[in-house]
Coordinates of C-alpha atoms in Angstrom, one line a residue:
M85 CA 17.6 86.0 -118.6
Q86 CA 20.8 85.6 -120.6
N87 CA 23.4 83.0 -119.5
H88 CA 26.4 85.2 -118.9
V89 CA 29.9 83.9 -118.5
S90 CA 31.5 84.8 -115.2
S91 CA 34.2 87.5 -115.2
D92 CA 36.5 84.9 -113.6
D93 CA 36.1 82.6 -116.6
I94 CA 36.7 85.5 -119.0
R95 CA 39.8 86.5 -117.1
S96 CA 41.1 82.9 -117.1
A97 CA 40.5 82.5 -120.9
F98 CA 42.2 85.9 -121.6
S99 CA 45.2 85.0 -119.4
A100 CA 45.6 81.7 -121.2
A101 CA 45.3 83.3 -124.6
M102 CA 47.8 86.0 -123.7
S103 CA 50.2 83.4 -122.4
A104 CA 49.9 81.4 -125.7
M105 CA 50.4 84.5 -127.8
Y106 CA 53.4 85.7 -125.8
R107 CA 55.0 82.2 -125.9
Q108 CA 54.8 82.3 -129.7
E109 CA 56.2 85.8 -129.9
V110 CA 58.9 85.3 -127.3
P111 CA 60.1 81.7 -127.2
A112 CA 62.3 82.3 -124.2
Y113 CA 59.1 82.8 -122.2
G114 CA 58.3 79.1 -122.8
T115 CA 61.8 78.2 -121.5
L116 CA 61.1 80.3 -118.3
M117 CA 57.8 78.5 -117.8
E118 CA 59.6 75.1 -117.9
L119 CA 62.3 76.3 -115.5
V120 CA 59.7 77.7 -113.0
A121 CA 57.6 74.5 -113.1
R122 CA 60.8 72.5 -112.3
V123 CA 61.8 74.7 -109.4
N124 CA 58.3 74.9 -107.9
G125 CA 58.0 71.1 -108.0
E126 CA 61.3 70.7 -106.3
A127 CA 60.5 73.4 -103.7
L128 CA 57.2 71.7 -102.7
A129 CA 58.9 68.3 -102.5
A130 CA 61.6 69.7 -100.3
D131 CA 59.3 71.6 -97.9
P132 CA 56.3 69.6 -96.8
E133 CA 55.3 72.4 -94.4
L134 CA 55.0 74.9 -97.3
K135 CA 53.0 72.4 -99.3
E136 CA 50.7 71.8 -96.3
R137 CA 50.2 75.6 -95.8
L138 CA 49.4 76.1 -99.4
D139 CA 47.0 73.2 -99.4
A140 CA 45.3 74.4 -96.2
T141 CA 44.7 77.9 -97.7
D142 CA 43.5 76.5 -101.1
S143 CA 46.5 78.4 -102.7
L144 CA 48.4 75.5 -104.2
D145 CA 46.4 75.2 -107.5
R146 CA 46.7 78.9 -108.3
I147 CA 50.6 78.9 -108.3
S148 CA 50.8 77.3 -111.8
E149 CA 48.1 79.6 -113.1
E150 CA 49.6 82.8 -111.7
R151 CA 50.8 85.5 -114.2
H152 CA 51.3 89.2 -114.2
G153 CA 51.8 91.2 -117.3
A154 CA 52.9 94.8 -117.8
I155 CA 51.8 97.4 -120.4
R156 CA 52.5 101.1 -121.0
L157 CA 49.8 103.4 -122.2
G158 CA 50.2 106.8 -123.9
T159 CA 47.0 108.8 -123.2
S160 CA 44.3 109.3 -120.6
A161 CA 41.7 108.0 -123.0
E162 CA 43.6 104.7 -123.4
L163 CA 43.9 104.3 -119.7
A164 CA 40.1 105.0 -119.1
M165 CA 39.1 102.5 -121.8
M166 CA 41.6 99.9 -120.4
R167 CA 39.9 100.2 -117.0
R168 CA 36.6 99.4 -118.6
V169 CA 38.0 96.4 -120.5
F170 CA 39.6 94.9 -117.5
A171 CA 36.4 95.4 -115.5
V172 CA 34.7 92.9 -117.8
M173 CA 37.4 90.4 -116.7
G174 CA 36.8 91.2 -113.0
M175 CA 40.0 93.2 -112.6
Y176 CA 40.1 96.5 -110.8
P177 CA 42.8 99.2 -110.2
V178 CA 44.7 98.7 -106.9
G179 CA 47.4 101.0 -105.7
Y180 CA 49.1 104.1 -107.2
Y181 CA 52.8 103.9 -108.1
D182 CA 55.0 106.9 -109.0
L183 CA 58.1 105.8 -110.9
S184 CA 59.3 109.3 -111.7
T185 CA 61.3 109.2 -108.4
A186 CA 63.4 106.4 -109.9
G187 CA 64.0 108.0 -113.3
V188 CA 61.1 106.4 -115.2
P189 CA 58.6 108.9 -116.7
V190 CA 55.4 107.0 -115.8
H191 CA 52.8 106.5 -113.0
S192 CA 50.9 103.3 -112.7
T193 CA 48.3 101.1 -111.1
A194 CA 47.8 97.3 -111.1
F195 CA 44.6 95.9 -112.5
R196 CA 43.7 92.6 -110.7
P197 CA 40.9 90.6 -109.1
V198 CA 40.3 91.6 -105.5
G199 CA 38.0 89.0 -103.9
E200 CA 39.4 85.9 -102.3
A201 CA 37.5 83.5 -104.5
A202 CA 38.4 85.4 -107.7
L203 CA 42.1 85.4 -106.7
K204 CA 42.0 81.7 -106.2
R205 CA 40.2 81.1 -109.5
N206 CA 42.9 83.1 -111.4
P207 CA 45.0 85.9 -110.0
F208 CA 45.9 87.5 -113.3
R209 CA 47.3 91.0 -112.9
V210 CA 48.4 93.7 -115.3
F211 CA 50.8 96.4 -114.1
T212 CA 49.6 99.4 -116.2
S213 CA 51.6 102.5 -116.6
L214 CA 50.6 105.9 -118.1
L215 CA 53.4 107.9 -119.9
R216 CA 54.1 111.3 -118.3
L217 CA 54.6 113.4 -121.3
D218 CA 54.7 116.4 -119.0
L219 CA 58.1 115.2 -117.8
I220 CA 59.6 115.6 -121.3
K221 CA 61.6 118.9 -121.3
D222 CA 61.7 119.3 -125.0
E223 CA 58.4 121.1 -125.7
S224 CA 58.6 120.5 -129.5
L225 CA 59.2 116.7 -129.0
R226 CA 56.4 116.6 -126.4
A227 CA 53.9 118.2 -128.9
E228 CA 55.0 115.7 -131.7
A229 CA 54.6 112.8 -129.3
E230 CA 51.1 114.0 -128.3
A231 CA 50.1 114.2 -131.9
V232 CA 51.3 110.7 -132.7
L233 CA 49.4 109.2 -129.7
A234 CA 46.3 111.2 -130.5
G235 CA 46.1 109.6 -133.9
R236 CA 46.3 105.9 -132.8
R237 CA 43.5 103.6 -131.7
I238 CA 44.7 100.7 -129.6
F239 CA 41.4 98.9 -129.3
T240 CA 39.6 97.2 -132.1
P241 CA 36.0 98.3 -132.8
G242 CA 34.9 94.9 -131.7
A243 CA 36.6 95.2 -128.4
V244 CA 34.9 98.6 -127.7
E245 CA 31.5 97.2 -128.9
L246 CA 31.7 94.1 -126.7
T247 CA 32.9 96.1 -123.7
E248 CA 29.9 98.5 -124.0
K249 CA 27.6 95.5 -124.4
A250 CA 29.0 93.9 -121.2
E251 CA 28.4 97.2 -119.4
R252 CA 24.9 97.6 -120.7
D253 CA 23.7 94.0 -120.3
G254 CA 25.7 93.1 -117.2
G255 CA 27.8 90.5 -118.9
L256 CA 28.5 88.5 -122.1
D257 CA 27.3 85.1 -123.2
K258 CA 29.7 82.3 -124.2
A259 CA 30.1 83.3 -127.9
E260 CA 30.5 87.0 -127.0
A261 CA 33.0 86.2 -124.3
G262 CA 35.1 84.2 -126.8
R263 CA 35.0 87.1 -129.3
F264 CA 35.8 89.6 -126.5
V265 CA 39.0 87.7 -125.6
S266 CA 40.1 87.5 -129.3
E267 CA 39.4 91.2 -129.9
V268 CA 41.1 92.5 -126.7
L269 CA 44.1 90.3 -127.4
E270 CA 44.9 92.4 -130.5
T271 CA 45.6 95.4 -128.2
F272 CA 48.5 93.5 -126.7
R273 CA 50.0 92.0 -129.8
W274 CA 53.5 92.9 -131.0
H275 CA 53.6 95.1 -134.1
D276 CA 57.0 95.4 -135.9
K277 CA 56.1 98.4 -138.0
A278 CA 56.6 101.7 -136.1
N279 CA 54.2 104.7 -136.1
V280 CA 57.1 107.1 -136.6
D281 CA 60.1 107.5 -138.8
A282 CA 63.6 106.6 -137.7
G283 CA 64.6 110.2 -137.0
M284 CA 61.7 110.8 -134.6
Y285 CA 62.3 107.4 -133.0
K286 CA 65.9 108.4 -132.2
R287 CA 64.7 111.7 -130.7
L288 CA 62.2 109.9 -128.5
H289 CA 64.8 107.3 -127.6
D290 CA 67.3 110.0 -126.6
A291 CA 64.6 111.5 -124.3
H292 CA 64.0 108.1 -122.7
R293 CA 63.9 104.6 -124.1
L294 CA 60.5 104.0 -122.5
I295 CA 59.1 107.1 -124.2
A296 CA 60.1 105.7 -127.5
D297 CA 58.6 102.3 -126.6
V298 CA 55.2 103.9 -125.8
V299 CA 54.9 106.5 -128.6
S300 CA 56.5 104.7 -131.6
F301 CA 54.1 101.7 -132.0
K302 CA 50.5 100.9 -132.9
G303 CA 49.6 99.6 -129.5
P304 CA 50.9 98.7 -126.0
H305 CA 52.4 95.3 -126.7
I306 CA 52.7 93.2 -123.6
N307 CA 56.3 93.7 -122.6
H308 CA 56.5 90.7 -120.2
L309 CA 54.5 88.0 -118.6
T310 CA 55.7 86.8 -115.2
P311 CA 55.2 83.4 -113.7
R312 CA 55.4 83.0 -109.9
T313 CA 58.1 80.8 -108.4
L314 CA 58.5 79.5 -104.9
D315 CA 62.3 79.8 -104.9
I316 CA 63.6 82.7 -107.0
D317 CA 67.2 82.2 -105.9
K318 CA 67.2 78.8 -107.4
V319 CA 65.6 80.1 -110.6
Q320 CA 68.2 82.8 -110.8
A321 CA 71.0 80.2 -110.4
L322 CA 69.5 77.9 -113.0
M323 CA 68.7 80.4 -115.7
P324 CA 72.2 80.2 -117.4
E325 CA 71.8 76.4 -117.5
Y326 CA 68.6 77.0 -119.6
G327 CA 70.5 79.4 -121.9
I328 CA 69.1 82.6 -120.2
A329 CA 71.3 85.3 -118.8
P330 CA 69.6 86.8 -115.6
K331 CA 69.9 90.3 -114.4
A332 CA 72.7 90.6 -111.8
V333 CA 70.6 91.3 -108.7
V334 CA 67.1 90.1 -107.6
E335 CA 65.0 93.1 -106.9
G336 CA 63.2 93.5 -103.5
P337 CA 64.0 92.1 -100.1
P338 CA 66.8 89.6 -99.5
T339 CA 66.5 85.8 -99.2
R340 CA 64.5 84.9 -96.1
K341 CA 62.8 81.9 -94.4
C342 CA 59.6 83.9 -94.4
P343 CA 59.3 85.8 -97.7
I344 CA 57.9 89.3 -97.5
L345 CA 56.3 91.5 -100.3
L346 CA 57.8 90.7 -103.7
R347 CA 61.1 89.6 -105.2
Q348 CA 61.7 89.8 -109.0
T349 CA 64.3 89.0 -111.5
S350 CA 64.4 89.0 -115.3
F351 CA 66.5 88.4 -118.4
K352 CA 67.7 91.2 -120.6
A353 CA 65.3 92.7 -123.1
L354 CA 65.4 91.4 -126.6
E355 CA 66.7 93.4 -129.5
E356 CA 63.9 92.9 -132.1
P357 CA 63.8 93.9 -135.7
V358 CA 61.3 96.7 -136.6
S359 CA 60.6 98.9 -139.6
F360 CA 60.4 102.7 -139.7
A361 CA 58.3 104.6 -142.3
A362 CA 60.4 106.4 -144.9
G363 CA 59.3 109.5 -146.8
D364 CA 58.9 107.6 -150.1
G365 CA 56.4 105.1 -148.6
S366 CA 58.9 102.4 -148.1
W367 CA 60.0 100.9 -144.8
K368 CA 63.5 101.3 -143.3
P369 CA 64.8 98.4 -141.2
G370 CA 65.9 99.0 -137.6
S371 CA 65.6 97.5 -134.2
H372 CA 63.9 98.1 -130.8
T373 CA 64.6 96.8 -127.3
A374 CA 61.6 96.5 -125.0
R375 CA 60.3 93.0 -124.2
F376 CA 61.9 90.8 -121.6
G377 CA 61.3 87.8 -119.4
E378 CA 60.5 88.2 -115.7
I379 CA 60.0 85.8 -112.7
E380 CA 58.6 86.7 -109.3
Q381 CA 58.4 85.3 -105.8
R382 CA 55.6 86.6 -103.6
G383 CA 55.6 86.8 -99.8
I384 CA 53.4 88.2 -97.1
A385 CA 51.6 91.6 -97.4
L386 CA 53.0 94.0 -94.9
T387 CA 51.1 96.5 -92.7
P388 CA 51.9 100.2 -92.9
K389 CA 54.3 99.6 -89.9
G390 CA 55.9 96.6 -91.8
R391 CA 56.2 98.6 -95.0
A392 CA 57.8 101.5 -93.2
L393 CA 60.4 99.1 -91.7
Y394 CA 60.9 97.5 -95.1
D395 CA 61.5 100.9 -96.8
E396 CA 63.9 101.9 -93.9
R397 CA 65.9 98.7 -94.2
L398 CA 66.1 98.9 -98.0
E399 CA 67.3 102.5 -97.8
A400 CA 69.9 101.5 -95.1
S401 CA 71.3 98.9 -97.4
R402 CA 71.6 101.3 -100.3
K403 CA 73.5 103.8 -98.1
I404 CA 76.1 101.1 -97.7
V405 CA 76.1 99.9 -101.3
R406 CA 73.8 101.1 -104.1
P407 CA 73.4 98.4 -106.8
A408 CA 75.4 99.3 -110.0
A409 CA 73.5 99.4 -113.2
D410 CA 75.9 96.9 -114.8
G411 CA 75.7 94.5 -111.8
S412 CA 79.4 94.8 -111.1
N413 CA 78.8 95.0 -107.3
A414 CA 76.0 92.5 -107.1
R415 CA 77.7 90.4 -104.3
E416 CA 78.5 93.4 -102.2
Y417 CA 74.9 94.7 -102.6
E418 CA 73.4 91.4 -101.7
A419 CA 75.6 91.2 -98.6
A420 CA 74.6 94.7 -97.5
L421 CA 70.9 93.9 -98.1
A422 CA 71.0 90.8 -96.0
K423 CA 72.8 92.6 -93.2
A424 CA 70.3 95.5 -93.3
F425 CA 67.4 93.2 -92.9
E426 CA 68.7 91.3 -89.9
G427 CA 66.5 93.6 -87.8
F428 CA 63.3 92.4 -89.6
P429 CA 61.7 89.4 -87.9
D430 CA 62.0 86.2 -89.9
S431 CA 59.3 84.0 -88.5
W432 CA 55.6 84.2 -89.0
A433 CA 55.0 84.4 -85.3
G434 CA 57.6 87.2 -85.0
I435 CA 56.1 89.1 -87.9
R436 CA 52.6 88.8 -86.5
Q437 CA 53.5 89.7 -82.9
A438 CA 55.3 92.9 -84.1
G439 CA 52.3 93.9 -86.2
L440 CA 54.3 93.9 -89.4
G441 CA 52.2 91.7 -91.7
Y442 CA 48.7 90.7 -92.5
F443 CA 47.4 87.2 -91.7
S444 CA 44.3 85.1 -92.5
Y445 CA 42.9 83.3 -89.5
S446 CA 41.0 80.0 -89.7
L447 CA 39.9 77.2 -87.4
T448 CA 42.2 74.3 -86.8
E449 CA 40.8 70.7 -86.7
K450 CA 40.7 71.1 -82.9
G451 CA 38.8 74.4 -83.3
R452 CA 36.3 72.9 -85.7
A453 CA 35.7 70.1 -83.2
A454 CA 35.5 72.4 -80.2
G455 CA 32.4 72.0 -78.0
S456 CA 32.4 75.5 -76.5
L457 CA 33.9 78.9 -77.0
A458 CA 36.4 79.1 -74.1
S459 CA 37.4 82.6 -74.9
G460 CA 36.6 85.4 -77.4
D461 CA 40.3 86.5 -77.1
L462 CA 42.1 85.7 -80.4
E463 CA 45.5 85.2 -78.8
A464 CA 44.1 82.8 -76.2
L465 CA 42.4 80.8 -79.1
I466 CA 45.7 80.6 -80.9
A467 CA 47.5 79.6 -77.8
D468 CA 44.9 76.9 -77.2
G469 CA 45.4 75.5 -80.7
L470 CA 41.8 76.4 -81.9
V471 CA 42.8 79.0 -84.4
R472 CA 45.7 79.1 -86.9
F473 CA 47.2 82.0 -88.8
D474 CA 48.6 82.0 -92.3
P475 CA 50.3 84.9 -94.2
I476 CA 48.2 86.8 -96.7
V477 CA 50.0 86.9 -100.1
Y478 CA 51.1 90.3 -101.3
E479 CA 49.2 90.7 -104.6
D480 CA 50.7 94.0 -105.6
F481 CA 53.9 95.7 -106.6
L482 CA 56.9 97.7 -105.4
P483 CA 57.8 100.9 -107.3
V484 CA 61.5 100.7 -106.6
S485 CA 61.6 97.1 -107.8
A486 CA 59.5 97.9 -110.9
A487 CA 61.9 100.8 -111.7
G488 CA 64.9 98.5 -111.2
I489 CA 63.4 95.9 -113.6
F490 CA 62.7 98.6 -116.2
Q491 CA 66.1 100.1 -115.9
S492 CA 68.0 96.8 -116.1
N493 CA 66.1 96.1 -119.4
L494 CA 66.3 99.6 -120.9
G495 CA 70.1 99.7 -120.8
D496 CA 72.7 101.1 -118.5
T497 CA 72.3 104.7 -119.8
A498 CA 68.5 104.8 -119.5
Q499 CA 68.2 106.2 -116.0
Q500 CA 67.6 109.9 -116.1
E501 CA 66.7 112.5 -113.7
F502 CA 63.0 113.6 -113.6
V503 CA 61.4 115.9 -111.0
A504 CA 59.7 113.6 -108.5
S505 CA 56.1 114.4 -109.1
P506 CA 53.6 112.0 -107.7
N507 CA 50.1 113.0 -108.8
Q508 CA 47.6 110.4 -107.8
K509 CA 44.7 112.8 -108.2
R510 CA 45.6 113.5 -111.9
F511 CA 46.0 109.7 -112.5
E512 CA 42.6 108.9 -111.0
I513 CA 41.0 111.7 -113.2
D514 CA 42.6 110.1 -116.3
L515 CA 41.6 106.6 -115.1
G516 CA 38.0 107.6 -114.4
A517 CA 38.0 106.0 -111.0
T518 CA 39.8 105.9 -107.7
V519 CA 42.3 103.2 -107.0
L520 CA 41.8 100.8 -104.2
N521 CA 44.1 101.4 -101.2
E522 CA 46.0 98.1 -100.7
F523 CA 46.5 98.5 -97.0
D524 CA 42.7 99.0 -96.4
H525 CA 42.1 96.0 -98.6
Y526 CA 44.5 93.6 -96.8
A527 CA 43.2 94.8 -93.4
G528 CA 39.7 94.1 -94.5
I529 CA 40.6 90.5 -95.5
E530 CA 42.3 90.0 -92.1
A531 CA 39.4 91.4 -90.1
A532 CA 36.9 89.3 -92.0
S533 CA 38.9 86.1 -91.3
I534 CA 38.9 86.9 -87.6
D535 CA 35.2 87.6 -87.6
H536 CA 34.6 84.3 -89.4
C537 CA 36.6 82.3 -86.9
L538 CA 34.9 83.8 -83.9
G539 CA 31.5 83.5 -85.5
A540 CA 32.1 79.8 -86.3
L541 CA 33.2 79.1 -82.7
R542 CA 30.1 80.8 -81.3
S543 CA 27.9 78.7 -83.6
V544 CA 29.6 75.5 -82.4
A545 CA 29.2 76.6 -78.8
A546 CA 25.5 77.5 -79.3
E547 CA 24.6 74.0 -80.7

């Protein structure tokens, strides 16, 4: 039997290769990494309880490895093949996100590992969007864009061949895995020569900057890689000191003692030189704005009840002050956001008691030493100090926040009105698979941890 490399090892190698490539292409990404490393070190030194909790849940080592990237695809064939490529890395589609409601003509999923061990090994994620050409009103432009996309091939022959081999043989050996990483990396590489002439680029750009970004180039260049911080407010405050101008407002929930869901900030997208094909075979110089730097802070995964409360509180804050695209009312918005979320419990016990978040349950030292199972009641076991609960990290994304990041980097005039048209069924047909429901997934993790605790205590009692 062949000695296959694990999908976790392939994913880790690909994540490292992607990070090295992006650092070379966008030097400011390296600066962000230095800043995040500093802030995370200071956060752990200042909060021994946080360090102990991360240690206890085997989550500390993954923080420095954690990245999420984002790409934008143009066709259903590209999306279906991308699913197969990511599957070789042990990454699967989780969640459906409709961004048309926020003025961005895409719908998306997140490819990521789903098992606890795989996430701890390397929690690499790629937020993957598919362009909604059906939302382009100009039928002529839509047909031209379709023709351009139909003529491009974003995967190398080697990437396709090795993906098919992994599917056929159940994996890749060490040499094949190394080639696979190199071949697939080419899909995400920056190309400074456009697929279209300057005139068509302008028409696509006028329809929506993101449409121009997807259609105009040879492949779906990675448009950001995001490290995870433990204190996004400190990163936001220190970015200017590192020569980086942050966006005005951190997307997501306000600052809290017990972080929930996801908070994100970024620096403005870079204006990069590109060349457009001219009719005489020469190249015409121009520029394109797409790639940016982003940082995230992850909190607890919320239950449907918790998510409903989050959405309600976010909407309440925006009825008071809606964040301006230019950031001119950032302080007023942040104050309104903090006020709106006063009704959302800010302790792990309060969140758990209200049924707002998902938790992982494990035996305490006292529980592991217990001589008998005094009760099968979880609350009694917690009260007796036999079982502890820790927040389950939210591994996914927020459509409003994703749209906010897109808009802040596409320019103040980028937001446009599209008919809100979520179409998960169409997306899944294009994907060639159903997406995993994130709530069911987190609920399953929580239930399994409870079963494990009770089973362990019964085993101790039976000895």
